[in-house]
Coordinates of C-alpha atoms in Angstrom, one line a residue:
M246 CA -5.8 -63.5 -14.1
T247 CA -6.2 -61.6 -10.9
R248 CA -8.6 -58.6 -10.4
V249 CA -6.2 -55.9 -9.4
G250 CA -6.9 -52.3 -8.4
V251 CA -4.3 -49.6 -8.6
I252 CA -4.8 -46.4 -6.6
G253 CA -2.5 -43.6 -7.8
L254 CA -1.6 -43.5 -11.5
G255 CA 1.5 -41.3 -11.3
T256 CA 4.7 -42.3 -12.9
M257 CA 5.2 -45.6 -11.0
G258 CA 1.6 -46.4 -10.5
Q259 CA 0.8 -45.9 -14.2
A260 CA 3.8 -48.1 -15.1
M261 CA 2.8 -50.9 -12.7
A262 CA -0.8 -50.8 -14.0
V263 CA 0.3 -51.1 -17.6
R264 CA 2.7 -53.9 -16.7
L265 CA -0.1 -55.8 -15.0
L266 CA -2.5 -55.2 -17.9
R267 CA 0.2 -56.6 -20.3
R268 CA 0.5 -59.7 -18.1
G269 CA -3.2 -60.4 -18.5
H270 CA -4.7 -59.1 -15.2
H271 CA -7.9 -57.2 -15.1
V272 CA -6.9 -53.8 -13.7
T273 CA -9.2 -51.1 -12.3
G274 CA -7.7 -47.8 -11.4
W275 CA -8.3 -44.4 -9.9
N276 CA -6.3 -41.2 -9.9
R277 CA -7.0 -37.5 -9.0
S278 CA -5.8 -36.4 -12.4
A279 CA -8.1 -37.0 -15.3
D280 CA -5.1 -37.0 -17.7
A281 CA -3.4 -39.9 -15.9
L282 CA -6.7 -41.8 -15.8
G283 CA -7.2 -41.2 -19.5
R284 CA -3.7 -42.7 -20.3
F285 CA -4.6 -45.7 -18.1
T286 CA -7.9 -46.4 -19.9
A287 CA -6.2 -45.9 -23.3
A288 CA -3.9 -48.7 -22.3
G289 CA -6.8 -51.0 -21.6
G290 CA -7.6 -50.3 -17.9
T291 CA -11.0 -49.8 -16.3
A292 CA -11.6 -46.5 -14.5
A293 CA -13.4 -46.2 -11.2
A294 CA -14.9 -43.1 -9.6
T295 CA -13.4 -43.5 -6.2
P296 CA -10.7 -45.5 -4.3
R297 CA -13.6 -47.2 -2.5
A298 CA -15.0 -48.4 -5.9
V299 CA -11.6 -49.8 -6.9
A300 CA -11.4 -51.8 -3.7
R301 CA -14.9 -53.2 -4.0
C302 CA -14.1 -54.9 -7.3
S303 CA -10.5 -56.0 -6.7
E304 CA -8.8 -59.0 -5.1
V305 CA -5.5 -57.2 -4.7
V306 CA -5.4 -53.4 -4.3
L307 CA -2.1 -51.6 -5.0
V308 CA -1.6 -48.1 -3.6
A309 CA 1.1 -46.0 -5.1
T310 CA 1.1 -42.5 -3.6
S311 CA 3.9 -39.8 -3.3
D312 CA 3.9 -39.6 0.5
E313 CA 2.1 -40.5 3.8
Q314 CA -0.4 -37.6 3.6
A315 CA -1.5 -38.7 0.2
L316 CA -1.7 -42.3 1.5
R317 CA -4.1 -41.1 4.3
E318 CA -6.2 -39.2 1.8
V319 CA -6.8 -42.3 -0.5
T320 CA -7.3 -44.8 2.3
E321 CA -9.4 -43.0 4.8
G322 CA -13.0 -41.6 4.7
D323 CA -16.2 -42.8 3.3
E324 CA -14.8 -43.1 -0.3
G325 CA -11.4 -44.4 0.7
V326 CA -9.8 -47.8 0.1
L327 CA -10.4 -49.1 3.6
A328 CA -14.1 -48.4 3.3
G329 CA -14.1 -50.4 0.1
L330 CA -12.4 -53.3 1.7
A331 CA -15.1 -53.8 4.3
G332 CA -16.7 -57.2 4.0
T333 CA -14.1 -58.5 1.6
D334 CA -11.0 -60.7 1.9
A335 CA -9.1 -58.5 -0.5
V336 CA -5.4 -57.5 0.2
L337 CA -4.2 -54.0 0.4
V338 CA -0.7 -53.9 -1.1
Q339 CA 0.9 -50.6 -0.1
T340 CA 3.8 -49.7 -2.5
S341 CA 4.5 -46.1 -1.4
T342 CA 7.7 -45.2 0.4
V343 CA 6.5 -44.2 3.9
A344 CA 7.7 -44.5 7.4
P345 CA 7.3 -48.1 8.9
E346 CA 5.0 -46.5 11.5
A347 CA 2.4 -45.8 8.9
Y348 CA 1.5 -49.4 8.9
R349 CA 0.4 -49.3 12.5
R350 CA -2.3 -46.9 11.5
L351 CA -3.3 -48.9 8.4
S352 CA -3.3 -52.2 10.3
A353 CA -5.4 -50.7 13.1
A354 CA -8.0 -49.4 10.6
L355 CA -8.1 -52.5 8.4
P356 CA -11.6 -54.1 8.2
P357 CA -12.0 -57.6 9.5
G358 CA -11.2 -60.2 6.9
A359 CA -9.1 -57.9 4.7
G360 CA -5.3 -58.2 4.4
L361 CA -2.4 -55.8 4.4
L362 CA 1.1 -56.0 2.9
D363 CA 3.9 -53.6 3.1
T364 CA 5.6 -53.7 -0.3
P365 CA 7.6 -50.6 -1.4
V366 CA 9.3 -51.1 -4.7
M367 CA 12.7 -50.0 -6.1
G368 CA 13.5 -49.4 -9.8
S369 CA 12.8 -47.2 -12.8
V370 CA 9.8 -47.1 -15.1
D371 CA 11.8 -49.2 -17.6
A372 CA 12.4 -51.8 -14.8
V373 CA 8.6 -51.9 -14.1
L374 CA 7.7 -52.4 -17.7
A375 CA 10.4 -55.2 -18.1
G376 CA 9.2 -56.9 -14.9
R377 CA 12.5 -56.1 -13.1
L378 CA 11.3 -54.1 -10.1
T379 CA 12.6 -55.1 -6.7
V380 CA 9.6 -55.7 -4.4
F381 CA 10.3 -55.6 -0.7
A382 CA 7.5 -57.6 0.8
G383 CA 6.6 -57.3 4.5
G384 CA 3.7 -59.0 6.1
P385 CA 2.2 -62.4 6.8
P386 CA 3.8 -65.1 4.7
E387 CA 0.5 -66.5 3.6
L388 CA -0.6 -63.1 2.2
V389 CA 2.7 -62.7 0.4
Q390 CA 2.2 -66.1 -1.1
R391 CA -1.4 -65.3 -2.1
C392 CA -0.3 -62.1 -3.9
L393 CA 2.7 -63.6 -5.7
P394 CA 0.9 -63.9 -9.0
V395 CA 0.7 -60.1 -9.0
L396 CA 4.0 -59.2 -7.3
D397 CA 6.0 -61.7 -9.4
D398 CA 4.8 -59.9 -12.5
L399 CA 6.3 -56.7 -11.3
G400 CA 9.7 -58.2 -10.5
P401 CA 11.7 -60.2 -8.0
V402 CA 10.2 -60.4 -4.5
C403 CA 12.4 -60.0 -1.5
R404 CA 10.6 -61.2 1.6
T405 CA 11.7 -59.0 4.4
G406 CA 9.7 -60.2 7.4
P407 CA 6.6 -58.8 9.3
L408 CA 4.5 -55.8 8.5
G409 CA 6.6 -52.7 8.4
S410 CA 9.8 -54.5 7.4
G411 CA 9.3 -53.8 3.7
S412 CA 9.4 -50.1 4.4
A413 CA 12.4 -50.5 6.6
A414 CA 14.2 -52.4 3.8
K415 CA 13.3 -49.6 1.3
L416 CA 14.8 -46.9 3.5
V417 CA 18.0 -49.0 3.9
A418 CA 18.2 -49.4 0.1
N419 CA 17.7 -45.7 -0.5
A420 CA 20.2 -44.7 2.1
A421 CA 22.8 -46.9 0.3
L422 CA 21.9 -45.5 -3.1
F423 CA 21.8 -41.9 -2.2
G424 CA 25.1 -42.3 -0.3
V425 CA 26.8 -43.9 -3.3
L426 CA 25.8 -41.0 -5.6
A427 CA 27.1 -38.4 -3.1
Q428 CA 30.4 -40.4 -2.8
L429 CA 30.7 -40.6 -6.6
G430 CA 30.1 -36.8 -7.0
E431 CA 32.6 -35.9 -4.3
T432 CA 35.2 -38.3 -5.7
L433 CA 34.9 -36.7 -9.2
A434 CA 35.2 -33.3 -7.6
L435 CA 38.4 -34.5 -5.9
A436 CA 39.8 -35.7 -9.2
D437 CA 39.1 -32.3 -10.7
G438 CA 40.7 -30.5 -7.8
L439 CA 43.8 -32.7 -8.1
G440 CA 44.1 -32.0 -11.8
L441 CA 42.9 -35.3 -13.3
D442 CA 40.9 -35.1 -16.5
R443 CA 37.5 -36.8 -16.5
D444 CA 38.5 -39.6 -18.8
T445 CA 41.3 -40.5 -16.4
A446 CA 39.0 -40.1 -13.4
F447 CA 36.5 -42.6 -14.8
E448 CA 39.3 -45.0 -15.7
V449 CA 40.4 -44.9 -12.1
L450 CA 36.9 -45.4 -10.8
A451 CA 36.4 -48.4 -13.0
A452 CA 38.9 -50.2 -10.8
T453 CA 37.0 -49.3 -7.6
P454 CA 33.7 -50.4 -5.9
L455 CA 32.1 -47.3 -7.5
A456 CA 32.7 -48.7 -11.0
A457 CA 29.1 -49.7 -11.8
Q458 CA 27.6 -46.4 -10.7
A459 CA 30.3 -44.4 -12.4
E460 CA 29.7 -46.1 -15.7
R461 CA 25.9 -45.8 -15.3
R462 CA 26.0 -42.1 -14.4
R463 CA 28.7 -40.9 -16.7
P464 CA 26.4 -39.9 -19.6
S465 CA 24.3 -37.7 -17.4
L466 CA 27.3 -36.1 -15.8
E467 CA 28.9 -35.3 -19.2
K468 CA 25.8 -33.9 -20.7
D469 CA 24.7 -32.3 -17.4
E470 CA 21.2 -33.7 -18.2
Y471 CA 19.1 -35.6 -15.6
P472 CA 15.8 -36.7 -17.2
T473 CA 13.3 -37.4 -14.5
R474 CA 12.6 -40.9 -13.5
F475 CA 12.4 -40.3 -9.7
S476 CA 12.3 -36.6 -8.8
L477 CA 14.8 -35.0 -6.4
R478 CA 11.7 -33.7 -4.5
L479 CA 10.7 -37.3 -3.7
A480 CA 14.2 -38.3 -2.9
A481 CA 14.4 -35.4 -0.4
K482 CA 11.2 -36.8 1.2
D483 CA 12.8 -40.2 1.5
M484 CA 16.0 -38.8 2.9
G485 CA 13.9 -37.2 5.6
L486 CA 12.3 -40.5 6.4
I487 CA 15.7 -42.1 6.6
R488 CA 17.0 -39.5 9.0
E489 CA 13.9 -39.7 11.2
A490 CA 14.1 -43.5 11.3
A491 CA 17.7 -43.2 12.4
R492 CA 16.8 -40.7 15.1
R493 CA 14.0 -42.8 16.4
H494 CA 16.2 -45.8 16.8
G495 CA 19.4 -44.1 18.1
V496 CA 21.5 -44.7 14.9
E497 CA 24.2 -42.2 14.0
L498 CA 24.4 -41.5 10.2
R499 CA 27.3 -39.3 9.7
L500 CA 27.6 -40.1 6.0
G501 CA 23.8 -39.9 5.8
E502 CA 23.8 -36.4 7.1
A503 CA 26.4 -35.4 4.6
T504 CA 24.4 -37.0 1.8
S505 CA 21.3 -35.1 3.0
G506 CA 23.2 -31.9 2.7
W507 CA 23.9 -32.5 -1.0
V508 CA 20.2 -33.4 -1.5
E509 CA 19.1 -30.2 0.3
R510 CA 21.5 -28.1 -1.6
A511 CA 20.3 -29.3 -5.0
L512 CA 16.7 -28.8 -3.8
A513 CA 17.4 -25.2 -2.8
A514 CA 19.0 -24.6 -6.2
G515 CA 15.6 -25.3 -7.8
Y516 CA 16.2 -28.8 -9.1
G517 CA 13.3 -30.5 -7.3
E518 CA 11.5 -31.8 -10.4
E519 CA 14.7 -33.1 -12.1
D520 CA 15.9 -36.6 -11.5
Y521 CA 17.3 -37.3 -8.0
T522 CA 20.7 -38.0 -9.6
V523 CA 20.9 -34.2 -10.2
L524 CA 22.6 -34.0 -6.8
L525 CA 25.7 -35.1 -8.8
R526 CA 25.6 -31.6 -10.4
G527 CA 26.8 -29.9 -7.3
A528 CA 28.7 -32.8 -5.6
S529 CA 30.9 -33.4 -8.7
R530 CA 32.1 -29.8 -9.1
A531 CA 35.2 -28.7 -7.2
P532 CA 35.3 -25.1 -6.0
R533 CA 37.6 -22.9 -8.2
D534 CA 40.0 -22.3 -5.3
A535 CA 40.3 -26.0 -4.8
D536 CA 42.2 -26.5 -8.2
P537 CA 45.9 -26.7 -7.6
R538 CA 46.6 -25.8 -11.2
R539 CA 45.0 -22.4 -10.6
R540 CA 46.8 -21.8 -7.4
D541 CA 50.2 -22.6 -9.0
S542 CA 49.6 -20.1 -11.8
A543 CA 48.4 -17.3 -9.5

């Protein structure tokens, strides 16, 4: 059993906390929302009044926030996580998706003796509860090894290299995932435009590298329902991080820019709180004037 702290009990933070409780760890948590904190304590967790208080009683402190601003708010200040780590050898395990540069600030402010790992995660709530998250772990190998009893309970650990490399790996993974969804949507729109029915289109896709994603996303496409696991709003934030990272390092992302366009279009349509896969709603629909059957009958 490890004394674990979890700061941020939103969708993923709550799921990670529950998973760790079920695996026998003692988990102390904090969240701005009393409702989320109540669900956590109902599951067997111990509530703390501040992020600092969580850090003071934990060996490993997981932080799961929505963006870099929220990360700053829970780590800095007199009641922040960094203040609570002072005088301890606890490890701050940062699981939020933020720019790799965020770790320079955290590392510079880290109290002597405390440790820091860069460990964004990839997967759904179901994957968390089943222990099948992918954990991208960046940081000193000895700290990764020390935290494995906690990280292994969340899912397979991919050791990515030094501090900051975990976040870099997560941006690469998200760039691939978002791009595949946009490609799937456009391919289905092309099939519609060329007059193929959807059953035939999916049969064709089953023989292509898009097969797995096509099969997985077909129910949502057919029902036009995208129950939220990871919101489009957060995906748009991540897409912005990907584009900024590419700009900083002189990398041209032509497909990435096109994918970003589909994400932004779905966001502008008001789908921000639906699942990020809702970008398929627009990308998979051919314009009316693109249908050759309609042109031939005109």
